[in-house]
Short mmCIF file of C-alpha atoms in Angstrom, two decimals:
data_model
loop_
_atom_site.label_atom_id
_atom_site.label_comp_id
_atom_site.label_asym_id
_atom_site.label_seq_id
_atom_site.Cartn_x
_atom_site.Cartn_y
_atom_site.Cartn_z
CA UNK R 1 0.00 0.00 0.00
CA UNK R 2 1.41 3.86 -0.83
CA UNK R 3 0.48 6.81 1.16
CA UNK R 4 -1.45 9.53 -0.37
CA UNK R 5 0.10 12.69 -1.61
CA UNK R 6 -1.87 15.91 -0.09
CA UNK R 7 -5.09 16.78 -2.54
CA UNK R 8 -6.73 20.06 -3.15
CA UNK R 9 -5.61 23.55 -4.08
CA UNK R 10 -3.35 25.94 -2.32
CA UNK R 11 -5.13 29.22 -0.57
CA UNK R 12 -4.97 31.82 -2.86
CA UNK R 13 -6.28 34.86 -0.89
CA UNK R 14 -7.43 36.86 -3.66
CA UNK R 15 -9.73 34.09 -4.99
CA UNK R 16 -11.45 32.60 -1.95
CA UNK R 17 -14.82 32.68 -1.42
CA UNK R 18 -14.52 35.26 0.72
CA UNK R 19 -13.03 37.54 -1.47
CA UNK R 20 -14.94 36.85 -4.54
CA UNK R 21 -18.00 37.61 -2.54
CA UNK R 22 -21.36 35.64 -2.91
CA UNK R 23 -23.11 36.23 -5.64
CA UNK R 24 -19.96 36.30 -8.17
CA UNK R 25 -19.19 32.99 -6.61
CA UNK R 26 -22.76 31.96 -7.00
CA UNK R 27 -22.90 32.50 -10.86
CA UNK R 28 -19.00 30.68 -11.26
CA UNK R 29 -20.38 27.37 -9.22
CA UNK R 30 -23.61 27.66 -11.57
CA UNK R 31 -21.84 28.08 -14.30
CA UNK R 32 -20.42 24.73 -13.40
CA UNK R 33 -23.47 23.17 -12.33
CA UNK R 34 -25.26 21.60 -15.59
CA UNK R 35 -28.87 22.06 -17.08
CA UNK R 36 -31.65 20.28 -15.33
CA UNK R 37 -34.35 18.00 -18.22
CA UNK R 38 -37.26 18.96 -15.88
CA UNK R 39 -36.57 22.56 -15.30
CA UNK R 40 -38.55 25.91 -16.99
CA UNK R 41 -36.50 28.19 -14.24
CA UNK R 42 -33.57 27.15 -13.49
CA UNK R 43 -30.79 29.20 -10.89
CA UNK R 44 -30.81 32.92 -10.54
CA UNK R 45 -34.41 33.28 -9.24
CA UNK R 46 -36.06 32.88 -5.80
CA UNK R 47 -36.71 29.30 -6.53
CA UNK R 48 -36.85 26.75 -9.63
CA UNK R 49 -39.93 25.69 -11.29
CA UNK R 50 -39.66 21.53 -12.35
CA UNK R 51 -41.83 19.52 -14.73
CA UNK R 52 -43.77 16.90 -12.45
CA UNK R 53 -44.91 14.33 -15.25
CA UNK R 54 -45.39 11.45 -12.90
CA UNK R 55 -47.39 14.44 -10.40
CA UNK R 56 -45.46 13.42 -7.68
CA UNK R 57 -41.89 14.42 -6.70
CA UNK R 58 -39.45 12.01 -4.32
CA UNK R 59 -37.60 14.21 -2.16
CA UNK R 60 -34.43 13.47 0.49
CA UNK R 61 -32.14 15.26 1.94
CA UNK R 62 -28.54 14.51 3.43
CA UNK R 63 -25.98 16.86 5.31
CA UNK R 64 -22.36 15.81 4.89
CA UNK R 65 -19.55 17.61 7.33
CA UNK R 66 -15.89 18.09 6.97
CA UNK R 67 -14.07 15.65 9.08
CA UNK R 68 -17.29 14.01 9.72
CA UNK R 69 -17.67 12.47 5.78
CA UNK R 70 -14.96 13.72 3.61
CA UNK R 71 -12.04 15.68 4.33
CA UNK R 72 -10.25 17.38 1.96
CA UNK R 73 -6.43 15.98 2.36
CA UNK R 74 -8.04 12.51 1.41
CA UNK R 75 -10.54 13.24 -1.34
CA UNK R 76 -10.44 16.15 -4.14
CA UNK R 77 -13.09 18.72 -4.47
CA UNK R 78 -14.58 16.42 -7.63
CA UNK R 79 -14.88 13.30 -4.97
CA UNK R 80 -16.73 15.35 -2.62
CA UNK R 81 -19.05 16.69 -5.01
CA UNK R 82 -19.76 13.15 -6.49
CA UNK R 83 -19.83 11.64 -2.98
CA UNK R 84 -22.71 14.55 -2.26
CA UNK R 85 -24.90 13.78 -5.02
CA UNK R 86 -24.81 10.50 -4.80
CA UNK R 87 -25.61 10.06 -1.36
CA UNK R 88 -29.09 11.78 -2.34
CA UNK R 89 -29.54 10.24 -5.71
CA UNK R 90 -28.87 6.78 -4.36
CA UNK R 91 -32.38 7.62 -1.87
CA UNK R 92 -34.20 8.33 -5.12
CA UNK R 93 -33.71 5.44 -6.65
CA UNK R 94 -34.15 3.23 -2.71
CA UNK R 95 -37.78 4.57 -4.00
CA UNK R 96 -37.98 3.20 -7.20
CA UNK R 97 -37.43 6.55 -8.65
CA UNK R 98 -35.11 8.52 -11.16
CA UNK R 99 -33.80 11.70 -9.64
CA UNK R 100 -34.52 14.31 -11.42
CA UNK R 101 -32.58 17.82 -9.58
CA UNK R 102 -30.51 18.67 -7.01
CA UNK R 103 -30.95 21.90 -4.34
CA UNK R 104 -27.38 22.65 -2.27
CA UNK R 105 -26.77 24.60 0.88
CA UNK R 106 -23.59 25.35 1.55
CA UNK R 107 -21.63 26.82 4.56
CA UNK R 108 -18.04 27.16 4.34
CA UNK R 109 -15.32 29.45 5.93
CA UNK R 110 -14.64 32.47 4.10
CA UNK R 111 -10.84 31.62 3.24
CA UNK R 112 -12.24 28.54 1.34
CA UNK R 113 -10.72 28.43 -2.40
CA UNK R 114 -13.72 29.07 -5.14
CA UNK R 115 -11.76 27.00 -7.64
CA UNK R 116 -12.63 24.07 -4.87
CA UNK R 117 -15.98 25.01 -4.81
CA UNK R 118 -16.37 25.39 -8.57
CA UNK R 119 -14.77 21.79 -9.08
CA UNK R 120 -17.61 20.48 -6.34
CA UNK R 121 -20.11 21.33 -8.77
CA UNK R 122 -18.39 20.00 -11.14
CA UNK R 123 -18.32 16.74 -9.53
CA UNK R 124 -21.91 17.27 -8.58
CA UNK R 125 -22.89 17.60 -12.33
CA UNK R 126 -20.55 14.89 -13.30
CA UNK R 127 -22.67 12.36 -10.68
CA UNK R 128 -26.10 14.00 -11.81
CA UNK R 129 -25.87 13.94 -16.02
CA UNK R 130 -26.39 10.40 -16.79
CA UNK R 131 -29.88 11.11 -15.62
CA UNK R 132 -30.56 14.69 -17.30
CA UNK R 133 -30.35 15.80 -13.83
CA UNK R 134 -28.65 18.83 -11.93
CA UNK R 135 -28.68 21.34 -9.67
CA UNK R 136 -31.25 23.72 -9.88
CA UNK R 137 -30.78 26.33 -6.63
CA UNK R 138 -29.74 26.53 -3.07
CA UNK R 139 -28.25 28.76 -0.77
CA UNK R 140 -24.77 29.48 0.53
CA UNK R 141 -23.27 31.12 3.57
CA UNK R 142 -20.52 31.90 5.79
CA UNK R 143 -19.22 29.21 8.52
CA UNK R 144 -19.28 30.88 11.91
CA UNK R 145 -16.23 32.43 12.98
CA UNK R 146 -14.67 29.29 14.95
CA UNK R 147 -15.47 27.23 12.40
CA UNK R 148 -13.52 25.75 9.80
CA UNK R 149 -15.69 22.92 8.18
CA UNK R 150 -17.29 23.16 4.96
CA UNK R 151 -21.30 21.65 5.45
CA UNK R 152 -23.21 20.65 2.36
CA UNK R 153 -26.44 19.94 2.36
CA UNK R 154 -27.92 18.23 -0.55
CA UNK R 155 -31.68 17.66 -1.37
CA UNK R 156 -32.70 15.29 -4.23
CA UNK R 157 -35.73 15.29 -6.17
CA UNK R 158 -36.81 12.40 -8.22
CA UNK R 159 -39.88 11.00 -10.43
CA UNK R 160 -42.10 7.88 -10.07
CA UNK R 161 -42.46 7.32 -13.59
CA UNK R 162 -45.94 6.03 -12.79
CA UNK R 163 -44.71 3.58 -10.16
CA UNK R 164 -45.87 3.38 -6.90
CA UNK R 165 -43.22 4.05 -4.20
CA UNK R 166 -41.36 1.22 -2.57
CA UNK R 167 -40.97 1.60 1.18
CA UNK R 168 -38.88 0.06 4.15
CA UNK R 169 -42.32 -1.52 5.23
CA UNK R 170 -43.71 -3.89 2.65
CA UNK R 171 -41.73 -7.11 3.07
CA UNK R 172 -43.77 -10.31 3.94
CA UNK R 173 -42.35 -13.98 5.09
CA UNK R 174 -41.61 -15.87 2.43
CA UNK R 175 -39.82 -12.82 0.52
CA UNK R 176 -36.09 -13.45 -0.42
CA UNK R 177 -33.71 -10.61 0.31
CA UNK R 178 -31.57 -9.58 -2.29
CA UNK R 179 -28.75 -6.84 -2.67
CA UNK R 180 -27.77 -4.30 -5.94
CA UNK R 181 -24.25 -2.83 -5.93
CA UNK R 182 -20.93 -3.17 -3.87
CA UNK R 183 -21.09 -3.74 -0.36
CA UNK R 184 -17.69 -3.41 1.53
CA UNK R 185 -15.37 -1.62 -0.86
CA UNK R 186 -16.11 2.37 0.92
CA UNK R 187 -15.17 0.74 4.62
CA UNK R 188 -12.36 -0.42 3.01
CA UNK R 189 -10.71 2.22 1.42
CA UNK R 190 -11.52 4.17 4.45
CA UNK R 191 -9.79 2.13 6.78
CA UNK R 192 -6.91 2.40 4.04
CA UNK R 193 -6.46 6.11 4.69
CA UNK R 194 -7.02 6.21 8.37
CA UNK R 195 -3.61 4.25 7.91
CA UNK R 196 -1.89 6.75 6.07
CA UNK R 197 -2.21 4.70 2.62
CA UNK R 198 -3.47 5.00 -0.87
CA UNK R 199 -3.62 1.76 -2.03
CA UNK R 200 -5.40 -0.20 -3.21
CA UNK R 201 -6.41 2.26 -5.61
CA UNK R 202 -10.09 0.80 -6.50
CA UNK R 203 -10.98 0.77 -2.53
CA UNK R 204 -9.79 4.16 -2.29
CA UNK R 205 -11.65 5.10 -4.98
CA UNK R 206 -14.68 3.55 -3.90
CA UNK R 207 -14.73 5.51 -0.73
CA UNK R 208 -14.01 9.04 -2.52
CA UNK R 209 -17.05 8.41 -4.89
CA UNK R 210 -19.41 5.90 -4.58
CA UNK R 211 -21.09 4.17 -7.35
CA UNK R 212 -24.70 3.10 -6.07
CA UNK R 213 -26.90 1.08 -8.80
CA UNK R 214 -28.91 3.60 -9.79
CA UNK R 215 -30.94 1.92 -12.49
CA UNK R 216 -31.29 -1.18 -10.01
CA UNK R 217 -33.99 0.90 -8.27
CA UNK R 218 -36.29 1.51 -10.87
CA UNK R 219 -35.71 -1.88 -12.12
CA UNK R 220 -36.57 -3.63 -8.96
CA UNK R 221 -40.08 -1.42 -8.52
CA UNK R 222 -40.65 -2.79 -11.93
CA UNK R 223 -40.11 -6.76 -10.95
CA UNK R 224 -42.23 -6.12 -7.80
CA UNK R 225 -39.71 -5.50 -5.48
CA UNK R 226 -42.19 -5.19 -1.63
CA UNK R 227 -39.29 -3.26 0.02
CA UNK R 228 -36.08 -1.46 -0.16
CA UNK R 229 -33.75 1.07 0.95
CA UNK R 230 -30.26 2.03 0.81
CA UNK R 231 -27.39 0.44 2.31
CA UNK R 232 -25.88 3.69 3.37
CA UNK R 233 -25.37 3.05 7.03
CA UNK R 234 -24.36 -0.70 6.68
CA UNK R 235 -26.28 -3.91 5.50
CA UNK R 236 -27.64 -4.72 8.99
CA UNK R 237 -28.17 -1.49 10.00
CA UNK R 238 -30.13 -0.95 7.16
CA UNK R 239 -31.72 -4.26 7.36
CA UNK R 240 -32.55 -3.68 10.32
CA UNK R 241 -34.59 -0.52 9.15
CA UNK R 242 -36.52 -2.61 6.75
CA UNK R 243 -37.58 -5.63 9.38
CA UNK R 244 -38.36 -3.03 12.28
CA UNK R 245 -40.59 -1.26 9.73
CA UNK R 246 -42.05 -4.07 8.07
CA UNK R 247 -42.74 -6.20 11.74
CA UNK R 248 -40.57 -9.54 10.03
CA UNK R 249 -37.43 -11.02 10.70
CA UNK R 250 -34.64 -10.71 7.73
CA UNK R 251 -32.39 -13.92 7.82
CA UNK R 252 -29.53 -13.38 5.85
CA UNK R 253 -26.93 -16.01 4.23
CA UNK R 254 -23.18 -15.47 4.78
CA UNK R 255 -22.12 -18.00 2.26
CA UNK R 256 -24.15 -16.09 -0.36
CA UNK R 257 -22.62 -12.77 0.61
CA UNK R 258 -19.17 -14.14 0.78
CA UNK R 259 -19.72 -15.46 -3.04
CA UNK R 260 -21.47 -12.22 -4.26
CA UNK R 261 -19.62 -9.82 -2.45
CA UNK R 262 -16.30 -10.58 -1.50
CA UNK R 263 -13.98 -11.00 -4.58
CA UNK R 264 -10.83 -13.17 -4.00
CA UNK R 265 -9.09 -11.19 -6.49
CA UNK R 266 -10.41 -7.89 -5.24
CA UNK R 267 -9.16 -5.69 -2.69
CA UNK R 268 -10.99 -6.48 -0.06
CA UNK R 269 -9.35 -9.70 0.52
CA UNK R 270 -6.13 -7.98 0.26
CA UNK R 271 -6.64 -5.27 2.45
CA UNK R 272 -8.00 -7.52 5.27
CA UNK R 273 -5.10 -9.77 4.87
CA UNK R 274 -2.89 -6.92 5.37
CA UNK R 275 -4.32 -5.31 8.50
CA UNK R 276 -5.59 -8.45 10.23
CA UNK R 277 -8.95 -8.29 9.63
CA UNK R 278 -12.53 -10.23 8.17
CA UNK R 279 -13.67 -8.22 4.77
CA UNK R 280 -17.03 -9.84 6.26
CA UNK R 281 -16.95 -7.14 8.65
CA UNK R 282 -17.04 -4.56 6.13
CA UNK R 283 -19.54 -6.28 3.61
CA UNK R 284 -21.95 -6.71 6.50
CA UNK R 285 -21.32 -3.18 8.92
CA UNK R 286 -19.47 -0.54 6.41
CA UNK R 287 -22.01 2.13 5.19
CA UNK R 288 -21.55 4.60 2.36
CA UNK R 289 -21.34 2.29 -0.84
CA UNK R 290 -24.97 3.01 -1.35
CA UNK R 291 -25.66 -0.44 -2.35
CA UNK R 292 -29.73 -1.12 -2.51
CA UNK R 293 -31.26 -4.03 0.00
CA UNK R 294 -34.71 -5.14 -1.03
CA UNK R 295 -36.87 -7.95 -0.78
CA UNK R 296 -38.86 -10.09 -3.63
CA UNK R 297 -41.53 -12.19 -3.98
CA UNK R 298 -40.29 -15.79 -3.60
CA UNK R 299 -39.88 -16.71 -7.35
CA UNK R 300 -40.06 -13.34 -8.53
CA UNK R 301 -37.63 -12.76 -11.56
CA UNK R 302 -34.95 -10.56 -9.94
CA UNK R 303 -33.84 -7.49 -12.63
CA UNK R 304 -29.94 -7.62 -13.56
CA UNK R 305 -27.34 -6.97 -10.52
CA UNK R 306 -29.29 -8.70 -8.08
CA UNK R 307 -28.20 -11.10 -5.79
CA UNK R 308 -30.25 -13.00 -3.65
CA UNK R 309 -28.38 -13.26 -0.06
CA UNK R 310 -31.41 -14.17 2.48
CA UNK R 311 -35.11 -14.95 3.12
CA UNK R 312 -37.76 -12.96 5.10
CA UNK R 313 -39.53 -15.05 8.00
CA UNK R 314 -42.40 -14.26 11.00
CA UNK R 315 -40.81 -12.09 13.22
CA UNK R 316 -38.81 -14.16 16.54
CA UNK R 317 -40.27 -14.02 20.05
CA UNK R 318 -38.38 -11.04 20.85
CA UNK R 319 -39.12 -8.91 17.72
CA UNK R 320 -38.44 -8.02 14.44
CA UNK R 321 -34.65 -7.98 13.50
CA UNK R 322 -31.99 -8.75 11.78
CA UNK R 323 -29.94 -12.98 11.58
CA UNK R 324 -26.61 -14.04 10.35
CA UNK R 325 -27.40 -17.58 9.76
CA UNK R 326 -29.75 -17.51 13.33
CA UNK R 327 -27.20 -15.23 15.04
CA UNK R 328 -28.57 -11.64 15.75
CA UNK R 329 -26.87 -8.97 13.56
CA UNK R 330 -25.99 -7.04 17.45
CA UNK R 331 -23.64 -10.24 18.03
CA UNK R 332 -22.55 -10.85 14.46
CA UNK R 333 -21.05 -7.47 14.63
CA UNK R 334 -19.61 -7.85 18.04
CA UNK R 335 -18.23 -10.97 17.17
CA UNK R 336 -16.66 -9.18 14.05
CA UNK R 337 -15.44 -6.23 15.93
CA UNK R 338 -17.68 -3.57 14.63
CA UNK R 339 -20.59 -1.76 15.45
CA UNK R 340 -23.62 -2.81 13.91
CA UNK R 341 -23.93 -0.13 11.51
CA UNK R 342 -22.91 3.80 11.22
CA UNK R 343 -24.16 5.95 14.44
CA UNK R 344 -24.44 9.31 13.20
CA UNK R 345 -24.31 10.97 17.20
CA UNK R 346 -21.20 8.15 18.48
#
């Protein structure tokens, strides 16, 4: 493994944010931003105006913190932006929807270069154009005075398409649980850097921008999926969310997970190997992949990407929850070394 060189640009007092003052900085991140397929008003009012064809808009928001998601010697201003937009865009398409704009506050500390912030939109736009989506408005401000985090806030908008929404609470015993995307590989490259390393390059990667299966969504409204969410807290975390809401008890398979999720060749084996540890532990506990859970019909046909890793049953004598081949997800995690899932206030 090879430790990362320093990212981001050098202060350049003359072109901070500060400096350049808001609204000039306003109309360069804009400029950087993309054009929105649903919008008739774009930026520069008091608000947009979107098309609604479906008549209903999805809607989610996540805040992401310096030092508490990214921070800026690790990941470039590009990452962050794509990391932004796709932690919102991956909760569109948990619904079954296609996003369809963005909306961005933004608090940062006057000093703050605007190139960075112009190449966060960049990376915002970059994570948002497969889909004829962008951003569309927001606000920005100054970080109080003993602050020196940037905060981003980031609300996604999406469209049905005529489906009907899939929630955490529709799964039913006898549904199979099945997963779309990577599970693992952001918890990896994290623990990477906390380490002082670069390498391997494609877990790295995978924690500065996440790729979440965005067309698995829609697809998996479309085969009758009964419920899903995103895996951006951790498999049983999220799980979790999905038995507690629906009353049943998710049993999931660790053979099946192993095989569909943990690569021999890939670096997840590797980097375990190196620092002593199970890649289990990051396949079943590490958030911020955005892979989608979701359960099926038993014998429905499952869309392309899916893999089928568990079973829903009647809820155990103490509850709803969450089994690792019958051990409860609190002990599987314990016995792994790991919390159970991202805590947001630990």
């Amino acid at each position: 493994m090879t430790r990362p060189r320093p990212l981001g640009l050098r202060p350049d007092p003359e072109d901070s944010a500060g400096a350049v003052g808001e609204f000039a900085l306003i109309d360069r991140v804009v400029a950087r931003s993309g054009t929105a397929a649903v919008a008739e008003v774009g930026p520069g009012d008091d608000a947009a105006v979107l098309r609604t064809p479906d008549g209903r808009v999805v809607a989610c928001t996540d805040v992401l913190v310096e030092g508490r998601h990214f921070r800026r010697d690790w990941s470039s201003a590009e990452d962050v932006g794509h990391k932004a937009a796709a932690a919102n865009l991956a909760d569109v398409a948990a619904m079954g929807a296609v996003p369809t704009a963005l909306l961005v506050g933004l608090a940062c500390p006057a000093d703050t270069p605007a190139a960075w912030l112009e190449d966060v939109a960049v990376g915002m736009a970059a994570e948002c154009a497969p889909f004829g989506a962008a951003v569309v408005g927001g606000d920005t401000s100054a970080s109080a005075p003993d602050s020196q985090a940037v905060v981003l806030s980031v609300t996604a908008l999406g469209d049905l398409g005529g489906r009907a929404p899939v929630l955490r609470s529709g799964a039913r015993p006898g549904d199979v649980v099945a997963v779309a995307g990577r599970l693992g590989w952001s918890a990896c490259g994290l623990a990477v850097l906390r380490r002082g390393f670069s390498s391997p390059i494609a877990a790295v990667r995978a924690h500065r921008r996440p790729a979440p299966p965005y067309a698995a969504g829609p697809a998996a409204a479309d085969a009758g999926a009964t419920a899903m969410c995103d895996t951006s807290d951790g498999l049983l975390a999220d799980a979790g969310h999905l038995a507690a809401d629906s009353g049943v008890l998710i049993e999931l398979d660790r053979a099946a997970l192993q095989q569909a999720f943990v690569d021999p060749a890939g670096p997840l084996p590797q980097v375990a190997a190196a620092l002593g540890g199970d890649p289990m532990a990051w396949v079943l506990t590490g958030g911020e992949d955005h892979a989608l859970v979701a359960t099926f019909p038993a014998g429905a046909d499952l869309p392309d990407g899916w893999a089928v890793v568990g079973a829903v049953h009647e809820p155990a004598d103490d509850g709803p929850g969450v089994r690792v081949d019958g051990v409860p997800a609190s002990r599987v995690a314990e016995e792994l070394g790991e919390g159970a899932g991202h805590v947001h206030f630990g």
